Amino acid sequence: QVQLQESGPGLVKPSQTLSLTCTVSGGSITTNYYYWSWSRQPPGKGLEWMGAIAYSGSTYYSPSLKSRTSISRDTSKNQFTLQLSSVTPEDTAVYYCARWAGWDAGYDYWGQGTQVTVSS
């Protein structure tokens, strides 16, 4: 059973960089052909895909967030990390990490989500 757990600060000041880590257990983030993603849901809005890192280490980003987003991984810890720079209150959301298992299975495992509030 694969489990994902988000961690990071719940409060970030405007203009700072938000950094979240997703720790994966029960499966390796380098296993073919899974993709490990970040999404977020602002209050009262729908889920927004932010980006992903593939089993190979390749990264993919939402065009609307690409200039501010970076996803990396630490294979020794089986973790992948989201960094979102120059945050504003509009970045306040519940952030989720998830595993994409392909077009047939879709997203098959999700973290529970972590609330991040951007406020001074």
GROMACS .gro file of C-alpha atoms in nm, residues 11-110:
model
  100
   11LEU     CA    1   0.190   2.980   0.730
   12VAL     CA    2   0.407   3.165   0.481
   13LYS     CA    3   0.458   3.540   0.448
   14PRO     CA    4   0.391   3.720   0.121
   15SER     CA    5   0.688   3.734  -0.118
   16GLN     CA    6   0.851   3.433   0.049
   17THR     CA    7   0.898   3.086  -0.097
   18LEU     CA    8   0.659   2.809  -0.003
   19SER     CA    9   0.828   2.474   0.037
   20LEU     CA   10   0.644   2.145   0.086
   21THR     CA   11   0.772   1.789   0.095
   22CYS     CA   12   0.585   1.473   0.009
   23THR     CA   13   0.720   1.160   0.174
   24VAL     CA   14   0.630   0.838  -0.002
   25SER     CA   15   0.618   0.497   0.163
   26GLY     CA   16   0.527   0.158   0.025
   27GLY     CA   17   0.675   0.229  -0.316
   28SER     CA   18   0.973   0.397  -0.478
   29ILE     CA   19   0.944   0.729  -0.658
   30THR     CA   20   1.184   0.592  -0.921
   31THR     CA   21   0.962   0.300  -1.018
   32ASN     CA   22   0.862   0.296  -1.387
   33TYR     CA   23   0.632   0.465  -1.500
   34TYR     CA   24   0.481   0.668  -1.222
   35TYR     CA   25   0.458   1.044  -1.200
   36TRP     CA   26   0.448   1.229  -0.871
   37SER     CA   27   0.242   1.542  -0.871
   38TRP     CA   28   0.142   1.849  -0.677
   39SER     CA   29  -0.202   2.006  -0.689
   40ARG     CA   30  -0.379   2.263  -0.480
   41GLN     CA   31  -0.730   2.374  -0.398
   42PRO     CA   32  -0.787   2.735  -0.292
   43PRO     CA   33  -1.086   2.800  -0.068
   44GLY     CA   34  -1.408   2.786  -0.266
   45LYS     CA   35  -1.232   2.686  -0.589
   46GLY     CA   36  -1.154   2.372  -0.780
   47LEU     CA   37  -0.843   2.158  -0.780
   48GLU     CA   38  -0.551   2.305  -0.973
   49TRP     CA   39  -0.267   2.089  -1.105
   50MET     CA   40   0.068   2.253  -1.040
   51GLY     CA   41   0.328   2.013  -1.174
   52ALA     CA   42   0.488   1.673  -1.151
   53ILE     CA   43   0.815   1.487  -1.145
   54ALA     CA   44   0.847   1.163  -1.332
   55TYR     CA   45   1.009   0.836  -1.228
   56SER     CA   46   1.299   0.943  -1.450
   57GLY     CA   47   1.338   1.278  -1.277
   58SER     CA   48   1.190   1.482  -1.560
   59THR     CA   49   0.969   1.767  -1.446
   60TYR     CA   50   0.650   1.916  -1.584
   61TYR     CA   51   0.479   2.238  -1.480
   62SER     CA   52   0.151   2.417  -1.524
   63PRO     CA   53   0.213   2.700  -1.770
   64SER     CA   54   0.040   2.945  -1.539
   65LEU     CA   55   0.273   2.863  -1.250
   66LYS     CA   56   0.588   2.760  -1.431
   67SER     CA   57   0.779   3.079  -1.362
   68ARG     CA   58   0.736   3.037  -0.986
   69THR     CA   59   0.737   2.659  -0.942
   70SER     CA   60   1.012   2.407  -0.892
   71ILE     CA   61   0.973   2.036  -0.817
   72SER     CA   62   1.269   1.825  -0.710
   73ARG     CA   63   1.329   1.492  -0.544
   74ASP     CA   64   1.552   1.314  -0.298
   75THR     CA   65   1.560   0.951  -0.399
   76SER     CA   66   1.757   0.852  -0.090
   77LYS     CA   67   1.466   0.968   0.126
   78ASN     CA   68   1.194   0.875  -0.124
   79GLN     CA   69   1.064   1.231  -0.113
   80PHE     CA   70   0.974   1.496  -0.363
   81THR     CA   71   0.949   1.866  -0.293
   82LEU     CA   72   0.749   2.161  -0.419
   83GLN     CA   73   0.883   2.515  -0.409
   84LEU     CA   74   0.660   2.807  -0.503
   85SER     CA   75   0.827   3.145  -0.501
   86SER     CA   76   0.696   3.498  -0.454
   87VAL     CA   77   0.377   3.382  -0.289
   88THR     CA   78   0.075   3.605  -0.242
   89PRO     CA   79  -0.247   3.553  -0.045
   90GLU     CA   80  -0.392   3.404  -0.367
   91ASP     CA   81  -0.161   3.106  -0.310
   92THR     CA   82  -0.351   3.017   0.006
   93ALA     CA   83  -0.483   2.666  -0.050
   94VAL     CA   84  -0.481   2.304   0.056
   95TYR     CA   85  -0.184   2.144  -0.119
   96TYR     CA   86  -0.189   1.778  -0.221
   97CYS     CA   87   0.068   1.537  -0.351
   98ALA     CA   88  -0.044   1.238  -0.552
   99ARG     CA   89   0.076   0.955  -0.774
  100TRP     CA   90  -0.025   0.941  -1.140
  101ALA     CA   91  -0.034   0.582  -1.260
  102GLY     CA   92  -0.117   0.642  -1.624
  103TRP     CA   93  -0.428   0.704  -1.831
  104ASP     CA   94  -0.600   0.382  -1.725
  105ALA     CA   95  -0.549   0.412  -1.351
  106GLY     CA   96  -0.520   0.789  -1.321
  107TYR     CA   97  -0.433   0.925  -0.979
  108ASP     CA   98  -0.433   0.618  -0.760
  109TYR     CA   99  -0.287   0.751  -0.436
  110TRP     CA  100  -0.319   1.088  -0.266
   0.00000   0.00000   0.00000
